[in-house]
Short mmCIF file of C-alpha atoms and ligand atoms in Angstrom, two decimals:
data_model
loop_
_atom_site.label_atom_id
_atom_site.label_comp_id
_atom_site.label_asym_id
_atom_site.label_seq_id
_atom_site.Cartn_x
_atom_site.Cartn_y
_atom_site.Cartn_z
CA UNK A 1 92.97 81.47 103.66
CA UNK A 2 96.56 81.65 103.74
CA UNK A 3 98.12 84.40 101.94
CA UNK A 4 101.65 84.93 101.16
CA UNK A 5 102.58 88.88 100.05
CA UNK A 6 106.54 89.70 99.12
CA UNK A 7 108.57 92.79 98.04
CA UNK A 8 111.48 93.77 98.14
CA UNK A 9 111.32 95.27 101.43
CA UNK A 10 109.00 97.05 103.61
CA UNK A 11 107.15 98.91 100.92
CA UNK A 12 105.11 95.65 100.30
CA UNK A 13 103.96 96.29 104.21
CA UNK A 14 101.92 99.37 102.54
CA UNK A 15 99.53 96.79 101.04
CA UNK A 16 99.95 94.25 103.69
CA UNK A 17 98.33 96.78 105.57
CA UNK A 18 95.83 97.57 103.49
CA UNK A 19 94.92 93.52 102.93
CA UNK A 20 94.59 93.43 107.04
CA UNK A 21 92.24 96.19 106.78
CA UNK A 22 90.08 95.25 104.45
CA UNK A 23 90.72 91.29 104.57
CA UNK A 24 91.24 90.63 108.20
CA UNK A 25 90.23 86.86 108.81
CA UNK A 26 93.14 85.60 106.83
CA UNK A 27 96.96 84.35 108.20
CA UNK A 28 99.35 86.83 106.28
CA UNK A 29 102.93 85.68 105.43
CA UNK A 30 104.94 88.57 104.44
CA UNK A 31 108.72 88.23 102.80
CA UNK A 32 110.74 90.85 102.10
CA UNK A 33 113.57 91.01 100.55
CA UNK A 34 115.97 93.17 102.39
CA UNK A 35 118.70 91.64 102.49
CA UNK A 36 118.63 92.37 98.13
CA UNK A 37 117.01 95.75 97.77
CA UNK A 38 116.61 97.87 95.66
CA UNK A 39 114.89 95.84 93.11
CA UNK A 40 114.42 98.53 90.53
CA UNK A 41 117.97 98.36 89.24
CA UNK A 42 118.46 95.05 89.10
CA UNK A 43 118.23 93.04 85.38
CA UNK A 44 115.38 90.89 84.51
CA UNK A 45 117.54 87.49 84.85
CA UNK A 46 118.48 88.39 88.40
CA UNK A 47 115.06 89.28 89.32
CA UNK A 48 114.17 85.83 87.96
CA UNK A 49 116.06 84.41 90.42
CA UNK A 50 115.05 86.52 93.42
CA UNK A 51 111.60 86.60 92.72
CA UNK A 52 111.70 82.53 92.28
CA UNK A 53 112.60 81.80 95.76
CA UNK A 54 110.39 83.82 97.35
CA UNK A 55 107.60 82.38 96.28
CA UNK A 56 109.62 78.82 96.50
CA UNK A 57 109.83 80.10 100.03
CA UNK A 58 106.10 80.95 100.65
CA UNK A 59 104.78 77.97 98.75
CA UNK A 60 107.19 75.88 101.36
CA UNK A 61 104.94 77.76 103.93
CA UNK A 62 101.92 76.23 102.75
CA UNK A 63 100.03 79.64 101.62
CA UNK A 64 97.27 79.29 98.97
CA UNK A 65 97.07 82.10 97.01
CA UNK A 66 100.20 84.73 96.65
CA UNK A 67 99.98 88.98 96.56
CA UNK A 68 103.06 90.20 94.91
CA UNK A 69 103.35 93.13 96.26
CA UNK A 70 106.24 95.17 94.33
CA UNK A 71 105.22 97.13 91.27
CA UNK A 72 108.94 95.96 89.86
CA UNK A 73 107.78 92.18 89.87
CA UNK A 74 104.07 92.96 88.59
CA UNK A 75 105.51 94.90 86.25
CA UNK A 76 108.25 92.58 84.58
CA UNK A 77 108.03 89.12 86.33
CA UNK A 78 104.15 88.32 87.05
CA UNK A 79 103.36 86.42 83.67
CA UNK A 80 106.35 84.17 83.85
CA UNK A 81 105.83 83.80 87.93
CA UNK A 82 101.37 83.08 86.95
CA UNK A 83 103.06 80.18 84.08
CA UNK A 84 105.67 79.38 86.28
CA UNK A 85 104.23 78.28 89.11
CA UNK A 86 101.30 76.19 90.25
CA UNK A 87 99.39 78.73 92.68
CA UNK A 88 97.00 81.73 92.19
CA UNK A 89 99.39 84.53 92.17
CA UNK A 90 97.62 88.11 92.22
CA UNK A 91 100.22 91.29 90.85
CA UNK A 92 99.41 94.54 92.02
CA UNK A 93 99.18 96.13 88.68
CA UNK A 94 96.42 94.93 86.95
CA UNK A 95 93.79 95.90 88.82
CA UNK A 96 95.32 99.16 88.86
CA UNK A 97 95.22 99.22 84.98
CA UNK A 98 91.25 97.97 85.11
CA UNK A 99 90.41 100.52 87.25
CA UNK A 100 91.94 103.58 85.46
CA UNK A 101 90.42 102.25 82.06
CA UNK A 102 86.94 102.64 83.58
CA UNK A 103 87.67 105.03 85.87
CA UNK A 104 87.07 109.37 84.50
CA UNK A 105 90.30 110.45 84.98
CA UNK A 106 92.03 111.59 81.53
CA UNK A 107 95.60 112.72 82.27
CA UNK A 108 97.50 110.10 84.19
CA UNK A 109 100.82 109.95 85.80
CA UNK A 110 102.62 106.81 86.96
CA UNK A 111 106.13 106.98 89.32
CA UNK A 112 107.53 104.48 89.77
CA UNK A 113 111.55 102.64 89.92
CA UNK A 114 113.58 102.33 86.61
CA UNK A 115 112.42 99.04 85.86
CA UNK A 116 108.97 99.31 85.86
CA UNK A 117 108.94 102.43 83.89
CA UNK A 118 110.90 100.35 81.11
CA UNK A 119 108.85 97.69 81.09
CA UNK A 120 105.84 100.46 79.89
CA UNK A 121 103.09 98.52 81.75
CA UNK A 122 101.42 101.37 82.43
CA UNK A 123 101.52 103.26 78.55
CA UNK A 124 101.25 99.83 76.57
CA UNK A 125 97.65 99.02 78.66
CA UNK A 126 95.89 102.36 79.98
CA UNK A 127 93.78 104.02 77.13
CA UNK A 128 94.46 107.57 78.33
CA UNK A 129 97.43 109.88 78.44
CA UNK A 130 99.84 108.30 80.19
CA UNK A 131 103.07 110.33 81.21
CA UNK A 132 105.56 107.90 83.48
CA UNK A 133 108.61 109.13 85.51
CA UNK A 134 111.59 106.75 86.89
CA UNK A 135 112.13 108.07 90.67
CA UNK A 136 115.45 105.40 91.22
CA UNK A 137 116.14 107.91 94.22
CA UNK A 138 112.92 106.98 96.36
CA UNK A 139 113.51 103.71 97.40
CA UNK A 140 116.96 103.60 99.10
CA UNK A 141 116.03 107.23 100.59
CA UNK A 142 112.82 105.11 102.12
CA UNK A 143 114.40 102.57 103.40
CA UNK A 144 117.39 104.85 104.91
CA UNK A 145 114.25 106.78 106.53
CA UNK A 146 116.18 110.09 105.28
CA UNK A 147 112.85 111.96 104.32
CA UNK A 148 115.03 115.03 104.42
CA UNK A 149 116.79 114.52 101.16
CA UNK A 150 113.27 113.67 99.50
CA UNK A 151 112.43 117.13 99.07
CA UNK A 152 115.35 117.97 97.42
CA UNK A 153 114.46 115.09 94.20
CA UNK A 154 110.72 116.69 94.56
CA UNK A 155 111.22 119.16 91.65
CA UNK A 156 113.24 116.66 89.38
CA UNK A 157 110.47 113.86 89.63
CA UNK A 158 107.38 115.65 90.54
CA UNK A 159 107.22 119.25 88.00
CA UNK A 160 106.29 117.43 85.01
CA UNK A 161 103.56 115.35 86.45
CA UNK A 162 101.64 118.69 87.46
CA UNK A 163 99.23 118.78 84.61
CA UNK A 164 98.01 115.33 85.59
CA UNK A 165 94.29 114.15 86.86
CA UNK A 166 95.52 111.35 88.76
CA UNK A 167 99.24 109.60 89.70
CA UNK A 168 99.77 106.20 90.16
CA UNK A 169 101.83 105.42 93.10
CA UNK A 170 103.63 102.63 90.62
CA UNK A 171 105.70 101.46 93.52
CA UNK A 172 104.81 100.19 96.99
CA UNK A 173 106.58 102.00 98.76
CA UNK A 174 105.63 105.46 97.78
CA UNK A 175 102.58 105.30 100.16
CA UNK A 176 105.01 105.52 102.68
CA UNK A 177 105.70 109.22 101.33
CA UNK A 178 102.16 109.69 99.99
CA UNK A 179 102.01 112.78 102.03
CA UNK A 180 105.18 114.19 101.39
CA UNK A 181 104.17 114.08 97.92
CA UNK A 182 100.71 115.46 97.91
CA UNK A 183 102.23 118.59 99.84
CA UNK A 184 104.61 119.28 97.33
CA UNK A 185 101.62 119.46 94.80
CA UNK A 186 99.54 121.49 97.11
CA UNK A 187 97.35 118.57 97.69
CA UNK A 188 95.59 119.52 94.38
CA UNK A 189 96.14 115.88 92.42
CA UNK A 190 94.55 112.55 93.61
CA UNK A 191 97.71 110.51 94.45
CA UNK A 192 96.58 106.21 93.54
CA UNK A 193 97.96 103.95 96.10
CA UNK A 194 97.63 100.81 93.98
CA UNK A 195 96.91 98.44 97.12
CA UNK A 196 93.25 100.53 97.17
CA UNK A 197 92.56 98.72 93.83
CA UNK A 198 92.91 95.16 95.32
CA UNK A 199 89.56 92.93 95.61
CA UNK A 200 87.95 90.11 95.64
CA UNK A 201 90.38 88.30 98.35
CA UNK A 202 88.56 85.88 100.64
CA UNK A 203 88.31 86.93 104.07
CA UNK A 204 87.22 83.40 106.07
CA UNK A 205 89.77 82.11 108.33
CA UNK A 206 92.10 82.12 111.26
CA UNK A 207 93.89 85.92 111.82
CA UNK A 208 97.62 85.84 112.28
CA UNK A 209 100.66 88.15 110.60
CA UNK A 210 104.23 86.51 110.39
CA UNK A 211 106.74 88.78 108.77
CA UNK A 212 109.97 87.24 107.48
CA UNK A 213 113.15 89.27 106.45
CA UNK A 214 116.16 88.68 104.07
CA UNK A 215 118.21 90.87 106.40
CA UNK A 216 116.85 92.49 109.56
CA UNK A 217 118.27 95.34 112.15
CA UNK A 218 116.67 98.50 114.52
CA UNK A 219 116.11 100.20 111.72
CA UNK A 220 113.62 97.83 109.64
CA UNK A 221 112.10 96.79 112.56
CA UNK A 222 111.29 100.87 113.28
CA UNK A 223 110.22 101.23 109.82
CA UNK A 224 107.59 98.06 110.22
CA UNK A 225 106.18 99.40 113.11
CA UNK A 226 105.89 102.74 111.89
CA UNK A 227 104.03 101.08 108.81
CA UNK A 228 101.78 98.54 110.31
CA UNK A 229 99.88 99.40 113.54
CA UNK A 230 97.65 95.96 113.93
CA UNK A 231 98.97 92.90 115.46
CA UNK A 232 101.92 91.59 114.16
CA UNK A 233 102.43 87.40 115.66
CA UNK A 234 106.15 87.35 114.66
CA UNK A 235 108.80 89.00 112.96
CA UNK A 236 111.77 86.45 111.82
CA UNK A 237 114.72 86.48 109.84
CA UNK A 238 115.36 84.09 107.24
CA UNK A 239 118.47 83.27 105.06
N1 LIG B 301 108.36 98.21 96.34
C1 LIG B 301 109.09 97.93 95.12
C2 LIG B 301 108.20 98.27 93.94
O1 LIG B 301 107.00 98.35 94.13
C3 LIG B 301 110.42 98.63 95.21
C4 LIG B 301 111.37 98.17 94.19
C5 LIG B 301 112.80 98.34 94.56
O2 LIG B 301 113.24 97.61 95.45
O3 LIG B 301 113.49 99.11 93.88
O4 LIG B 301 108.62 98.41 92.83
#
């Protein structure tokens, strides 16, 4: 099977990752969009547009199903991209929302960027207690690799969440800081990467990994290797 997987940078590469583990006999085309992020700013209309040619992009690539990796598009985008277009598309949030509905956990927190928090995705579907905080900060820290000034948005994002059963990693590229973040709450709260809730993929084909890049320098190519250990066939830029 040939699976396309997009965000709006490397955080997507958290659940590319996790696909290659799990999923290995598959080719993997990744896009993301670096040349555009952050994502969780923008307005719906523009991430319309963006989130449109990607997957113009990967169905051009000939890829049969598509992972949208970014809790911004699952959140806002992934029933207009399902009607849209003519191709199984998967979001990354509602498994996520499946499993916590079944799952024991009572009091759950969701981070995640502005524009998934506003779209309530989480609240409007999970039939617990559902507290959600907007961590804009994260990303472009992330991406900058400038883990140092995390620590100083811990208290503002984190405090109020410390009460909670469970927290939804709500955007993929919190994994990246998963750690981090489980430190600061003296490892004492399960932290949900939502990749882990991901299933029922096929896994019966030829094994290959092309990554493709709105904008690419030294430092996203440090950050993707930092992310993904296992074989990588090509890294590309595309306009
Ligand atoms: N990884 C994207 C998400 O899951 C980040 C969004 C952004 O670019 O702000 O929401």
């Amino acid at each position: 099977m040939k699976i396309g997987v997009f965000d709006s940078g490397i955080g997507g590469l958290t659940v590319l990752k996790r696909l290659i583990e799990k999923y290995p006999n598959n080719e993997y085309i990744y896009y993301g969009d670096t040349k555009n992020i952050p994502y969780g700013d923008k307005t719906i209309d523009e991430l319309k547009v963006l989130s449109s040619n990607i997957v113009n992009f990967l169905i051009k690539q000939e890829v049969d199903m598509i992972v949208i990796a970014c809790g911004t598009i699952s959140s806002n985008l992934s029933g207009y991209l399902k009607e849209k277009y003519n191709i199984k598309i998967i979001d990354i949030i509602s498994p996520v929302i499946n499993y916590l509905n079944n799952a024991n956990y009572e009091k759950i927190g969701v981070i995640a960027t502005n524009a998934t928090i506003n779209s309530k995705v989480f609240s409007n579907n999970i039939n617990k207690k559902v507290k959600e905080v907007a961590c804009p900060k994260f990303v472009p820290l992330i991406e900058n690799n400038d883990l140092s000034e995390l620590n100083k948005c811990f208290n503002a994002y984190l405090d109020d969440l410390k009460d909670c059963d469970l927290i939804v990693l709500g955007c993929t590229h919190y994994p990246i800081i998963k750690e981090k973040i489980s430190e600061y709450l003296n490892n004492k709260i399960k932290l949900l990467d939502m990749a882990e809730c991901i299933n029922n993929i096929s896994n019966d084909g030829i094994k290959r990994v092309d990554l493709y890049f709105s904008k690419l320098d030294n430092k996203i190519l440090s950050n993707v290797n930092s992310i993904i250990k296992e074989k990588i066939d090509s890294v590309n830029l595309v306009m």
